[in-house]
mmCIF file of C-alpha atoms in Angstrom:
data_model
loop_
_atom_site.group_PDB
_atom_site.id
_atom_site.type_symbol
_atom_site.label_atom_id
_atom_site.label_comp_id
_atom_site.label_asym_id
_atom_site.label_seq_id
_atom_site.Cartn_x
_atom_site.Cartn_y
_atom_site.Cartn_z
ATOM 1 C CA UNK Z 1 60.906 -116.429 40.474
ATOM 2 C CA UNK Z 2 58.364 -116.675 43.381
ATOM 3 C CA UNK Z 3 57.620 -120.286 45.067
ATOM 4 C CA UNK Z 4 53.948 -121.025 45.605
ATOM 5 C CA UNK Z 5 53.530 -120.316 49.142
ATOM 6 C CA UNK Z 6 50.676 -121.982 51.360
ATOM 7 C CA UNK Z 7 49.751 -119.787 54.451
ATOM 8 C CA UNK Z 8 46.819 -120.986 56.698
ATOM 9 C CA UNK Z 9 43.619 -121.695 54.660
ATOM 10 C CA UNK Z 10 44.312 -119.420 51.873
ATOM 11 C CA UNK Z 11 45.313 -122.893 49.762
ATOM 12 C CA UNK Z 12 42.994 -122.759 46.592
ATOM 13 C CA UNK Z 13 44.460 -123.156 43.673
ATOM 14 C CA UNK Z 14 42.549 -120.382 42.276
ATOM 15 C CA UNK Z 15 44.542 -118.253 43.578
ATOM 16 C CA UNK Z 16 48.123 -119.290 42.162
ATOM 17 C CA UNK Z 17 49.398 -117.807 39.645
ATOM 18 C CA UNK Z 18 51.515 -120.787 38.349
ATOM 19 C CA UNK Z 19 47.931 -122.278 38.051
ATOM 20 C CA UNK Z 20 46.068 -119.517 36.022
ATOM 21 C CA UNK Z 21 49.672 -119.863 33.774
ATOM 22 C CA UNK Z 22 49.051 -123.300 32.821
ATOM 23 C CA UNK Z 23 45.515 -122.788 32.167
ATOM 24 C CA UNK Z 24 46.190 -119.852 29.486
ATOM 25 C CA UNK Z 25 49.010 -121.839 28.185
ATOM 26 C CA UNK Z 26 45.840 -124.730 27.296
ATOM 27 C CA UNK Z 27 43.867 -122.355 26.047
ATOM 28 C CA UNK Z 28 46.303 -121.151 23.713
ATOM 29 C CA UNK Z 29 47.712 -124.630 22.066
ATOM 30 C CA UNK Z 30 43.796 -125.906 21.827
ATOM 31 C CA UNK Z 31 43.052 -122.597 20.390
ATOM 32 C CA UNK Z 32 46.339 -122.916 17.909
ATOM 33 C CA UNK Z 33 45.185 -126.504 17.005
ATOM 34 C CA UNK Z 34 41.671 -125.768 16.157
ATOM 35 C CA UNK Z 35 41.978 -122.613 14.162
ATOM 36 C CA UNK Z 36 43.141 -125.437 11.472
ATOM 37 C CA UNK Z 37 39.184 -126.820 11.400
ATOM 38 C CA UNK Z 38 37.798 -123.244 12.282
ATOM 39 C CA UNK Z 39 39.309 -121.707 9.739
ATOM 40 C CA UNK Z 40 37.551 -124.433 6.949
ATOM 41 C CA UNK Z 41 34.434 -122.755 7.652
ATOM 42 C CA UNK Z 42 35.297 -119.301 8.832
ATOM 43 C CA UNK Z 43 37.393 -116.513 8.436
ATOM 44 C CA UNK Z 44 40.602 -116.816 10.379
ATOM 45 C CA UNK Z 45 40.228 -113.001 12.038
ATOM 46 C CA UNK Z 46 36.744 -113.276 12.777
ATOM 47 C CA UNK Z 47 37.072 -116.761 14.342
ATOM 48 C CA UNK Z 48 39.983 -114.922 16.557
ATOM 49 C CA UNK Z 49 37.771 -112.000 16.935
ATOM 50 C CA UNK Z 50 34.668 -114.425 18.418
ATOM 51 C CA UNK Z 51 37.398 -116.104 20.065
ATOM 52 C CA UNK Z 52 37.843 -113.334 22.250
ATOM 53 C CA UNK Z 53 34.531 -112.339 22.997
ATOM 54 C CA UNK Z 54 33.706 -115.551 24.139
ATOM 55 C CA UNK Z 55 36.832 -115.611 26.343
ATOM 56 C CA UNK Z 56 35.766 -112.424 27.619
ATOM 57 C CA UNK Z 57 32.496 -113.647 28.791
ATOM 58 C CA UNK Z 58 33.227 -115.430 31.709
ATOM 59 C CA UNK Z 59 35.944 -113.204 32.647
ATOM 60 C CA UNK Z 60 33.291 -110.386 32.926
ATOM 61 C CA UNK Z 61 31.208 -112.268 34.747
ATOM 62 C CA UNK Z 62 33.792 -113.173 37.338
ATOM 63 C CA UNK Z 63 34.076 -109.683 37.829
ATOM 64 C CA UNK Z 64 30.699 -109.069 38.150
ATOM 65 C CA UNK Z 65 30.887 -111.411 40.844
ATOM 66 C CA UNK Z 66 33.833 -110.503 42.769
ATOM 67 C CA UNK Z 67 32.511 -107.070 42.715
ATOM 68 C CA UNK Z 68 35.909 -105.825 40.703
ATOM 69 C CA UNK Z 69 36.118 -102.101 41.680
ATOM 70 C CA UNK Z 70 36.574 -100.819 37.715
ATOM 71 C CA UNK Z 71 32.632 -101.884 37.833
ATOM 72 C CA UNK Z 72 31.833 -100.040 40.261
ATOM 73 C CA UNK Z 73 32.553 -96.493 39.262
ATOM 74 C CA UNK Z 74 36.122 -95.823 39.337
ATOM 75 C CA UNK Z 75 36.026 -95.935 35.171
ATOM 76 C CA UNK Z 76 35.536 -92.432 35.539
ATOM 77 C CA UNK Z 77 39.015 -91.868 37.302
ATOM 78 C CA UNK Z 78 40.523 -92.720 33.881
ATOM 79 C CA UNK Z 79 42.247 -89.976 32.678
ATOM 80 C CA UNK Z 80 42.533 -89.886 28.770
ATOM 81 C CA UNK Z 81 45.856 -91.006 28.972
ATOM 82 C CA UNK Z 82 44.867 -94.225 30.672
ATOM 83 C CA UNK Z 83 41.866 -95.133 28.056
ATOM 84 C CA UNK Z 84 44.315 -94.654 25.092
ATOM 85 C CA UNK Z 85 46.713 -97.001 26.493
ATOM 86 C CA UNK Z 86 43.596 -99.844 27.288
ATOM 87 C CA UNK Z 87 42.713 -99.140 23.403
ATOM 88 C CA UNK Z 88 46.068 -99.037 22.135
ATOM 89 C CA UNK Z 89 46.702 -102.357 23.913
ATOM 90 C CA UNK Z 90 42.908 -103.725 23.589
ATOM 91 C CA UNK Z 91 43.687 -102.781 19.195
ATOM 92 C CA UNK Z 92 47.250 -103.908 19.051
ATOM 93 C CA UNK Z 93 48.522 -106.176 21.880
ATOM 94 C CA UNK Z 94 45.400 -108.812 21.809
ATOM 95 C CA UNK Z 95 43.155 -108.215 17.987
ATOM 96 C CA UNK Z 96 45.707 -107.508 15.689
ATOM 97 C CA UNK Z 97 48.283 -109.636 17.299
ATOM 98 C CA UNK Z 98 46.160 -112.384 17.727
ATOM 99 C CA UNK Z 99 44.939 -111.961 14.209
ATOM 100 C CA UNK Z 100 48.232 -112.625 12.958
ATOM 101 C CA UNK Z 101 49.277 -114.860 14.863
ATOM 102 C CA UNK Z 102 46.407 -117.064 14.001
ATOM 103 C CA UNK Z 103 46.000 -116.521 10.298
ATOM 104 C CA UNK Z 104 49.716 -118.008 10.130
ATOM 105 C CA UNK Z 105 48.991 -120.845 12.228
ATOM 106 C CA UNK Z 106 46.539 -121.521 9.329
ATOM 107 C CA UNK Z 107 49.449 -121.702 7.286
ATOM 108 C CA UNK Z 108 52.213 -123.052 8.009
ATOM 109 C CA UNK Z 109 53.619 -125.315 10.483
ATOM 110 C CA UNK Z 110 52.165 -125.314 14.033
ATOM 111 C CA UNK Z 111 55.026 -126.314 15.804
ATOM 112 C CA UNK Z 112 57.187 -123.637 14.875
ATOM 113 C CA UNK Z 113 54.982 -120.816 15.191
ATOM 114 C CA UNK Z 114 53.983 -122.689 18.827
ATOM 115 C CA UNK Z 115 57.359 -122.369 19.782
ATOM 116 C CA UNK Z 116 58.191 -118.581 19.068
ATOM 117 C CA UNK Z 117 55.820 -117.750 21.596
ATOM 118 C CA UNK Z 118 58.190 -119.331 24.528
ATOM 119 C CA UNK Z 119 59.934 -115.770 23.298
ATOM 120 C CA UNK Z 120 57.102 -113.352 25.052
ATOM 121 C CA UNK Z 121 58.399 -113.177 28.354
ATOM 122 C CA UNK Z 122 61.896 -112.865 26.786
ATOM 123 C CA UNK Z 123 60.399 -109.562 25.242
ATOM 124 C CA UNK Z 124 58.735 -108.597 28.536
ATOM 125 C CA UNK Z 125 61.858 -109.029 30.463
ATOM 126 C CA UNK Z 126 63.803 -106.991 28.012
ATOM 127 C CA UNK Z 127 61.303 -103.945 27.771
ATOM 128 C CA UNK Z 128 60.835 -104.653 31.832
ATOM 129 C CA UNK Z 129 64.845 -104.136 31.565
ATOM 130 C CA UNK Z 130 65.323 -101.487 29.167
ATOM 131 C CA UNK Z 131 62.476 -98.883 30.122
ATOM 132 C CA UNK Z 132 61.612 -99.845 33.690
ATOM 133 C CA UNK Z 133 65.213 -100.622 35.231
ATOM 134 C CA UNK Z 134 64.543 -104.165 36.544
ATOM 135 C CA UNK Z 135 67.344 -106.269 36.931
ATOM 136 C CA UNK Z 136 68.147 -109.972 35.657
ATOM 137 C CA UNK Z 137 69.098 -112.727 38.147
ATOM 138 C CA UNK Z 138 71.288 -115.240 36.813
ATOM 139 C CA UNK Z 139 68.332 -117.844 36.548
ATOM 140 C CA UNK Z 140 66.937 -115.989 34.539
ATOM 141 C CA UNK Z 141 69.139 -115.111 32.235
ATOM 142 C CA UNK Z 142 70.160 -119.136 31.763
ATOM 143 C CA UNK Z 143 66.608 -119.717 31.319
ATOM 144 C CA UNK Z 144 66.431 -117.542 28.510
ATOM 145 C CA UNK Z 145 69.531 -118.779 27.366
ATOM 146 C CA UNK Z 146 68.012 -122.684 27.738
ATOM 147 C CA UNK Z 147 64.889 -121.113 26.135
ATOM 148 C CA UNK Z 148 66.710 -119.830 23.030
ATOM 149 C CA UNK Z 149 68.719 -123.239 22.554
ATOM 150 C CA UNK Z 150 65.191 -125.303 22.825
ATOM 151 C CA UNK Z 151 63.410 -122.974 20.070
ATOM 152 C CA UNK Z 152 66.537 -123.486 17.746
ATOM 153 C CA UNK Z 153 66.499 -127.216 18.284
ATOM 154 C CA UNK Z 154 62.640 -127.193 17.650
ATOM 155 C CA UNK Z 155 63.142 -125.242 14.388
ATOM 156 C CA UNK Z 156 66.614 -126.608 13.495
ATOM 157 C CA UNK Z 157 64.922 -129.334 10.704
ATOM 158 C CA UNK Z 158 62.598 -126.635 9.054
ATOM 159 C CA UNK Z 159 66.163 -124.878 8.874
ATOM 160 C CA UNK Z 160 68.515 -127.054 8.040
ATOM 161 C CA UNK Z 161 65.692 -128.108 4.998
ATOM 162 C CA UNK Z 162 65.674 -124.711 3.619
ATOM 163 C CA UNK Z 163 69.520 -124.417 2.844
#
């Protein structure tokens, strides 16, 4: 759990990561809130799919102009190995998963599906834990804990109405 450090006059904001964080977390609950409308007038995986091309966009063209060494010829130190993990990941981890996730936000309730994805970095920690060795500090572990108890108590009406 790294503190946003300030050293000299490397201050912009750009460059935190707690920043970036918030922004994707916008992005997502304006992009889980429209797919409602969007998805009166368009397929709900081909609005995601446009969804990320457009994101893409500008994220290209920022590394365009940082002059992001992958576009500069090191694509060709891929080994095969490496490109099958990008498409496995590009096919499985962002379209398909996306494509699910917002097809049932055109269904059901927003709120809960919102709130089961507060469990991603529960996964990541876990897989981080189980096939990379890292360790859990206790503040983590009672924020997962505190995370668990606020998904429940988001979820515990739509529960306690289905019994």
């Amino acid at each position: 759990v790294p503190a946003l450090s300030v050293e000299g006059s490397n201050t912009s904001v750009w460059g935190s990561g707690e920043w970036w964080m918030f922004l994707s977390a916008q992005s997502m609950a304006v992009g889980t809130i429209m797919v409602r409308w969007v998805s009166k007038y368009s397929d709900p995986i081909m609005a995601t799919g446009w969804h990320m091309v457009l994101g893409g966009i500008p994220l290209l063209v920022i590394s365009v102009l940082n002059h992001d060494p992958a576009l500069n010829g090191h694509i060709q130190e891929l080994t095969w190995s490496d490109i099958v993990a990008l498409g496995y990941t590009s096919i499985f981890g962002s379209a398909v998963s996306y494509g699910v996730y917002f097809y049932n936000a055109t269904r059901g309730s927003l709120t809960t599906l919102s709130s089961l994805t507060f469990l991603t970095p529960m996964f990541a920690s876990i897989f981080g834990f189980l096939y990379l060795g890292e360790t859990f500090a206790p503040e983590q572990i009672g924020g997962a804990l505190l995370t668990l108890v606020a998904i429940y108590m988001v979820n515990y009406k739509s529960i306690i109405g289905e019994k």
